[in-house]
Amino acid sequence: MTKRLLVANDLPGIGKVALAASLPILAACQIETAILPTVLLSSHTGGFPAVAVADMAWLVKDYLTQWQQLELTLDGLLIGYCRSAELLEQLQVYAQHENVPIILDPVLGDKGKLYTGFDQDYVASMRQVARQSTILLPNLTEAALLTDSAYLGEDYGRDEIEHLLRKLADFGCQHVILTGVSFDESEIGLAYYDVRQDKISYHMTRQLPYHFFGTGDIVAILVAAIVVENLAFETALPEVLDFLEASLVSTSQLARDVKYGVYFEPHLAKLSQQFEQLRNKG
Ligand code: PXL
């Protein structure tokens, strides 16, 4: 059966983060999409000058109104960057109405700080969505904000990560994935907590000496693909990390400014094969 994922995220024209990365990657996984651009931008905001921005929140209600009238089968809703509590609530209500699982990338901040434009009320709204989500995928900053605990910074051990995963599980999700976890300079990756089985595992890639843009978005979209296809996380997550690492190596070999985005395109064919194999196994 063909699966369809609703992806609510921002869409930059240049820089390939968020929706711009999600669509080709989902297509490679043979997953159809319902596309909800929350914000349009001429490029992402990480280092480009004079970015043109249009907030599309005003249109979202009309999108969802139309979609409710269609015979649209949806298998999941990935929530990424939203700019208002109202938008989060609209998506939450829609997911409830359509009875689809929410995969939540709780975009709130990075490096210990809330992104500009967000406040504690917005964090509280994000907690509300987290309580209704099947999967929660925060970075360490977002995990601290959601659980109202101190940001772990750059120096932490497994005990602290595992404590944080368990606190996040209190939101009631079945799966929690902490992104950007690194215990030493050579590796970075994910800490995954399978709540029902009370099992924690780590999935790491080689850490390259660059700050790439959109790696969290790539992880989120592939995790959403795993959810809608109902694949086993334990076997699928290593494929996610392999795809990411290969893409980052290709990006670094381009010798261009990394702000132009992750060069994942050469690896889509292999990703497609790996997903097909996982689907057949499942
Ligand atoms: O995935 C990161 C991201 C998403 N969306 C926008 C961004 C960035 C990172 O800079 O600017 C608009």
CSV table of C-alpha atoms and ligand atoms in Angstrom, one decimal:
chain,number,residue,atom,x,y,z
A,1,MET,CA,0.0,0.0,0.0
A,2,THR,CA,1.2,3.5,-0.9
A,3,LYS,CA,1.8,5.7,2.1
A,4,ARG,CA,1.3,9.4,2.3
A,5,LEU,CA,3.0,11.7,4.8
A,6,LEU,CA,1.8,15.3,5.5
A,7,VAL,CA,4.9,17.4,5.9
A,8,ALA,CA,4.4,20.8,7.6
A,9,ASN,CA,7.7,22.7,7.5
A,10,ASP,CA,9.4,25.7,6.0
A,11,LEU,CA,10.5,25.8,2.3
A,12,PRO,CA,13.7,27.6,1.4
A,13,GLY,CA,14.5,28.2,-2.3
A,14,ILE,CA,18.2,27.8,-1.7
A,15,GLY,CA,20.1,25.9,1.0
A,16,LYS,CA,18.0,22.6,0.9
A,17,VAL,CA,16.9,22.5,4.5
A,18,ALA,CA,13.4,21.5,5.8
A,19,LEU,CA,10.8,20.8,3.0
A,20,ALA,CA,13.4,21.3,0.3
A,21,ALA,CA,15.3,18.2,1.6
A,22,SER,CA,12.3,16.3,2.6
A,23,LEU,CA,10.5,16.0,-0.7
A,24,PRO,CA,13.3,14.3,-2.8
A,25,ILE,CA,14.2,12.0,0.1
A,26,LEU,CA,10.6,10.9,0.6
A,27,ALA,CA,10.2,10.3,-3.1
A,28,ALA,CA,13.3,8.0,-3.0
A,29,CYS,CA,11.5,6.1,-0.2
A,30,GLN,CA,8.4,5.8,-2.4
A,31,ILE,CA,6.3,7.8,0.0
A,32,GLU,CA,3.8,10.3,-1.3
A,33,THR,CA,3.3,13.7,0.4
A,34,ALA,CA,0.8,16.3,1.3
A,35,ILE,CA,2.9,19.5,1.3
A,36,LEU,CA,2.3,22.2,3.8
A,37,PRO,CA,4.8,25.0,3.6
A,38,THR,CA,4.6,27.0,6.8
A,39,VAL,CA,7.0,29.7,5.7
A,40,LEU,CA,8.5,30.5,2.3
A,41,LEU,CA,12.0,31.8,2.2
A,42,SER,CA,14.3,32.7,-0.7
A,43,SER,CA,17.1,30.8,1.2
A,44,HIS,CA,17.6,29.5,4.7
A,45,THR,CA,18.7,32.0,7.3
A,46,GLY,CA,22.0,30.5,8.2
A,47,GLY,CA,24.4,32.9,6.6
A,48,PHE,CA,22.7,34.3,3.5
A,49,PRO,CA,22.1,38.0,3.2
A,50,ALA,CA,18.8,39.7,2.4
A,51,VAL,CA,16.5,36.6,2.8
A,52,ALA,CA,13.0,37.2,1.4
A,53,VAL,CA,10.4,35.6,3.8
A,54,ALA,CA,6.7,35.1,3.7
A,55,ASP,CA,4.9,33.5,6.6
A,56,MET,CA,2.2,31.2,5.2
A,57,ALA,CA,0.4,30.5,8.5
A,58,TRP,CA,-2.6,32.6,7.3
A,59,LEU,CA,-3.2,30.1,4.5
A,60,VAL,CA,-2.8,26.9,6.5
A,61,LYS,CA,-6.4,26.9,7.8
A,62,ASP,CA,-7.6,26.9,4.2
A,63,TYR,CA,-5.3,24.2,3.1
A,64,LEU,CA,-6.5,22.0,6.0
A,65,THR,CA,-10.2,22.9,5.3
A,66,GLN,CA,-9.8,21.7,1.7
A,67,TRP,CA,-7.9,18.6,2.7
A,68,GLN,CA,-10.6,17.6,5.1
A,69,GLN,CA,-13.1,17.6,2.2
A,70,LEU,CA,-10.9,15.3,0.1
A,71,GLU,CA,-10.7,11.6,0.4
A,72,LEU,CA,-7.2,11.9,1.5
A,73,THR,CA,-5.6,9.0,3.2
A,74,LEU,CA,-2.7,10.1,5.5
A,75,ASP,CA,-0.4,7.8,7.4
A,76,GLY,CA,1.5,10.4,9.4
A,77,LEU,CA,2.1,14.1,10.0
A,78,LEU,CA,5.6,15.4,10.4
A,79,ILE,CA,5.6,18.8,12.2
A,80,GLY,CA,8.7,20.9,11.7
A,81,TYR,CA,9.2,24.6,11.8
A,82,CYS,CA,6.0,26.5,12.8
A,83,ARG,CA,6.0,30.1,13.8
A,84,SER,CA,2.9,30.4,16.0
A,85,ALA,CA,1.1,28.5,18.7
A,86,GLU,CA,-2.0,28.9,16.7
A,87,LEU,CA,-0.5,27.0,13.8
A,88,LEU,CA,0.7,24.2,16.1
A,89,GLU,CA,-2.8,23.9,17.5
A,90,GLN,CA,-4.4,23.8,14.0
A,91,LEU,CA,-2.0,20.9,13.1
A,92,GLN,CA,-2.7,19.1,16.3
A,93,VAL,CA,-6.5,19.3,15.9
A,94,TYR,CA,-6.2,18.2,12.2
A,95,ALA,CA,-4.1,15.1,13.3
A,96,GLN,CA,-6.6,14.2,15.9
A,97,HIS,CA,-9.5,14.6,13.5
A,98,GLU,CA,-7.8,12.5,10.8
A,99,ASN,CA,-6.4,10.1,13.4
A,100,VAL,CA,-2.8,10.2,12.1
A,101,PRO,CA,0.3,9.8,14.2
A,102,ILE,CA,2.4,12.9,14.8
A,103,ILE,CA,6.1,12.8,14.3
A,104,LEU,CA,7.3,15.9,16.1
A,105,ASP,CA,10.6,17.8,15.4
A,106,PRO,CA,10.0,20.3,18.1
A,107,VAL,CA,11.8,23.2,16.4
A,108,LEU,CA,12.5,25.6,19.3
A,109,GLY,CA,16.2,26.4,19.5
A,110,ASP,CA,19.9,25.3,19.3
A,111,LYS,CA,23.1,25.7,21.3
A,112,GLY,CA,21.2,26.2,24.5
A,113,LYS,CA,19.1,29.1,23.2
A,114,LEU,CA,15.6,29.6,22.0
A,115,TYR,CA,15.4,30.8,18.4
A,116,THR,CA,14.5,34.5,17.9
A,117,GLY,CA,10.8,35.0,17.9
A,118,PHE,CA,9.9,32.2,20.3
A,119,ASP,CA,9.0,32.5,24.0
A,120,GLN,CA,8.0,30.3,26.9
A,121,ASP,CA,4.4,30.4,25.8
A,122,TYR,CA,5.5,28.8,22.5
A,123,VAL,CA,7.5,26.2,24.4
A,124,ALA,CA,4.3,25.4,26.4
A,125,SER,CA,2.4,25.0,23.2
A,126,MET,CA,5.1,22.6,21.9
A,127,ARG,CA,4.7,20.5,25.1
A,128,GLN,CA,1.0,20.2,24.3
A,129,VAL,CA,1.8,18.8,20.8
A,130,ALA,CA,4.5,16.5,22.3
A,131,ARG,CA,1.8,15.0,24.5
A,132,GLN,CA,0.0,13.9,21.4
A,133,SER,CA,3.0,12.7,19.4
A,134,THR,CA,4.0,9.2,18.6
A,135,ILE,CA,7.6,10.3,18.1
A,136,LEU,CA,9.6,13.1,19.6
A,137,LEU,CA,12.9,14.2,17.9
A,138,PRO,CA,14.5,17.1,19.8
A,139,ASN,CA,18.1,18.2,19.8
A,140,LEU,CA,19.6,18.7,23.3
A,141,THR,CA,18.5,22.4,23.5
A,142,GLU,CA,14.9,21.5,22.6
A,143,ALA,CA,15.0,18.5,25.0
A,144,ALA,CA,16.0,20.9,27.8
A,145,LEU,CA,13.3,23.4,27.0
A,146,LEU,CA,10.6,20.8,26.7
A,147,THR,CA,11.5,19.1,30.0
A,148,ASP,CA,12.3,22.4,31.8
A,149,SER,CA,15.8,21.1,32.7
A,150,ALA,CA,19.3,22.6,32.4
A,151,TYR,CA,20.9,22.4,28.9
A,152,LEU,CA,23.6,19.7,29.0
A,153,GLY,CA,26.0,21.8,26.9
A,154,GLU,CA,28.8,19.9,25.1
A,155,ASP,CA,30.1,17.8,28.0
A,156,TYR,CA,27.9,15.0,29.2
A,157,GLY,CA,27.8,11.3,29.6
A,158,ARG,CA,25.4,8.5,28.8
A,159,ASP,CA,23.8,8.7,32.2
A,160,GLU,CA,22.7,12.3,31.6
A,161,ILE,CA,21.4,11.4,28.1
A,162,GLU,CA,19.5,8.5,29.4
A,163,HIS,CA,17.9,10.5,32.2
A,164,LEU,CA,16.8,13.1,29.6
A,165,LEU,CA,15.4,10.4,27.3
A,166,ARG,CA,13.3,9.0,30.1
A,167,LYS,CA,12.1,12.5,31.1
A,168,LEU,CA,11.0,13.1,27.5
A,169,ALA,CA,9.2,9.8,27.4
A,170,ASP,CA,6.9,11.2,30.2
A,171,PHE,CA,5.2,13.1,27.4
A,172,GLY,CA,3.7,9.7,26.5
A,173,CYS,CA,5.5,9.1,23.1
A,174,GLN,CA,6.4,5.6,22.0
A,175,HIS,CA,9.8,6.6,20.6
A,176,VAL,CA,12.2,9.4,21.6
A,177,ILE,CA,15.2,10.3,19.5
A,178,LEU,CA,17.7,12.8,20.7
A,179,THR,CA,19.7,14.3,17.8
A,180,GLY,CA,23.1,15.9,17.8
A,181,VAL,CA,24.5,13.6,20.6
A,182,SER,CA,28.2,13.4,20.8
A,183,PHE,CA,30.4,11.9,23.5
A,184,ASP,CA,33.7,12.7,21.7
A,185,GLU,CA,34.9,14.8,18.8
A,186,SER,CA,35.1,11.9,16.4
A,187,GLU,CA,31.4,10.9,16.4
A,188,ILE,CA,27.9,12.5,16.4
A,189,GLY,CA,24.5,10.9,16.1
A,190,LEU,CA,21.3,9.8,17.8
A,191,ALA,CA,20.2,8.4,21.1
A,192,TYR,CA,17.1,6.3,20.6
A,193,TYR,CA,14.7,5.3,23.3
A,194,ASP,CA,12.2,2.6,22.5
A,195,VAL,CA,9.8,3.4,25.3
A,196,ARG,CA,7.6,0.3,25.1
A,197,GLN,CA,10.6,-2.0,25.3
A,198,ASP,CA,12.5,0.3,27.7
A,199,LYS,CA,15.6,0.0,25.5
A,200,ILE,CA,18.1,2.7,24.6
A,201,SER,CA,20.5,2.5,21.6
A,202,TYR,CA,23.0,4.9,20.0
A,203,HIS,CA,23.5,5.4,16.3
A,204,MET,CA,26.6,7.4,15.4
A,205,THR,CA,28.3,8.8,12.3
A,206,ARG,CA,31.8,10.2,11.8
A,207,GLN,CA,31.9,13.9,12.8
A,208,LEU,CA,33.3,16.1,10.1
A,209,PRO,CA,34.8,19.5,10.8
A,210,TYR,CA,31.9,21.6,9.4
A,211,HIS,CA,28.6,22.9,10.6
A,212,PHE,CA,26.2,21.5,8.0
A,213,PHE,CA,22.6,22.8,7.6
A,214,GLY,CA,19.6,20.6,7.6
A,215,THR,CA,21.1,17.4,9.0
A,216,GLY,CA,18.3,17.3,11.7
A,217,ASP,CA,15.7,17.7,9.0
A,218,ILE,CA,17.1,14.7,7.1
A,219,VAL,CA,17.0,12.6,10.2
A,220,ALA,CA,13.4,13.7,11.0
A,221,ILE,CA,12.1,13.0,7.5
A,222,LEU,CA,13.7,9.5,7.4
A,223,VAL,CA,12.4,8.8,10.9
A,224,ALA,CA,8.9,9.8,9.6
A,225,ALA,CA,9.4,7.5,6.7
A,226,ILE,CA,10.2,4.7,9.1
A,227,VAL,CA,7.0,5.4,11.0
A,228,VAL,CA,4.7,5.5,8.1
A,229,GLU,CA,6.2,2.3,6.6
A,230,ASN,CA,6.1,0.7,10.0
A,231,LEU,CA,9.7,-0.4,9.8
A,232,ALA,CA,11.8,-1.7,12.7
A,233,PHE,CA,13.8,1.2,14.1
A,234,GLU,CA,16.7,-1.0,15.1
A,235,THR,CA,17.3,-2.1,11.5
A,236,ALA,CA,16.3,1.1,9.8
A,237,LEU,CA,18.2,3.7,11.9
A,238,PRO,CA,21.6,2.4,10.8
A,239,GLU,CA,20.5,3.0,7.2
A,240,VAL,CA,19.5,6.6,8.1
A,241,LEU,CA,23.0,7.2,9.5
A,242,ASP,CA,24.7,5.6,6.6
A,243,PHE,CA,22.8,7.8,4.2
A,244,LEU,CA,23.6,10.9,6.2
A,245,GLU,CA,27.3,10.1,6.5
A,246,ALA,CA,27.7,9.4,2.8
A,247,SER,CA,25.8,12.6,2.0
A,248,LEU,CA,28.0,14.7,4.3
A,249,VAL,CA,31.2,13.2,2.9
A,250,SER,CA,30.0,14.1,-0.6
A,251,THR,CA,29.1,17.6,0.6
A,252,SER,CA,32.5,18.2,2.1
A,253,GLN,CA,34.2,17.0,-1.2
A,254,LEU,CA,32.4,19.7,-3.1
A,255,ALA,CA,34.7,22.3,-1.6
A,256,ARG,CA,31.9,24.9,-1.7
A,257,ASP,CA,30.3,26.9,1.2
A,258,VAL,CA,28.4,24.3,3.2
A,259,LYS,CA,25.4,26.8,3.5
A,260,TYR,CA,24.4,25.7,0.0
A,261,GLY,CA,23.1,22.5,1.6
A,262,VAL,CA,23.8,18.8,2.0
A,263,TYR,CA,24.7,17.0,-1.3
A,264,PHE,CA,22.5,14.0,-0.7
A,265,GLU,CA,21.5,13.5,-4.4
A,266,PRO,CA,24.2,11.0,-5.3
A,267,HIS,CA,23.0,8.7,-2.5
A,268,LEU,CA,19.2,8.7,-3.2
A,269,ALA,CA,19.3,5.7,-5.5
A,270,LYS,CA,21.0,3.6,-2.8
A,271,LEU,CA,18.6,4.9,-0.1
A,272,SER,CA,15.8,3.9,-2.4
A,273,GLN,CA,17.1,0.3,-2.6
A,274,GLN,CA,17.8,0.1,1.1
A,275,PHE,CA,14.2,1.2,1.9
A,276,GLU,CA,12.8,-1.3,-0.6
A,277,GLN,CA,14.7,-4.0,1.2
A,278,LEU,CA,13.6,-2.9,4.6
A,279,ARG,CA,10.0,-2.8,3.4
A,280,ASN,CA,10.2,-6.3,1.9
A,281,LYS,CA,11.7,-7.6,5.2
A,282,GLY,CA,8.9,-5.9,7.2
B,1,PXL,O1,17.0,23.0,9.3
B,1,PXL,C1,17.5,24.2,9.7
B,1,PXL,C2,16.7,25.3,9.1
B,1,PXL,C3,15.4,25.3,8.7
B,1,PXL,N1,14.7,26.3,8.3
B,1,PXL,C4,15.3,27.5,8.1
B,1,PXL,C5,16.6,27.7,8.5
B,1,PXL,C6,17.4,26.5,9.0
B,1,PXL,C7,18.8,26.7,9.4
B,1,PXL,O2,19.4,27.6,9.3
B,1,PXL,O3,17.2,28.8,8.4
B,1,PXL,C8,14.6,28.7,7.6
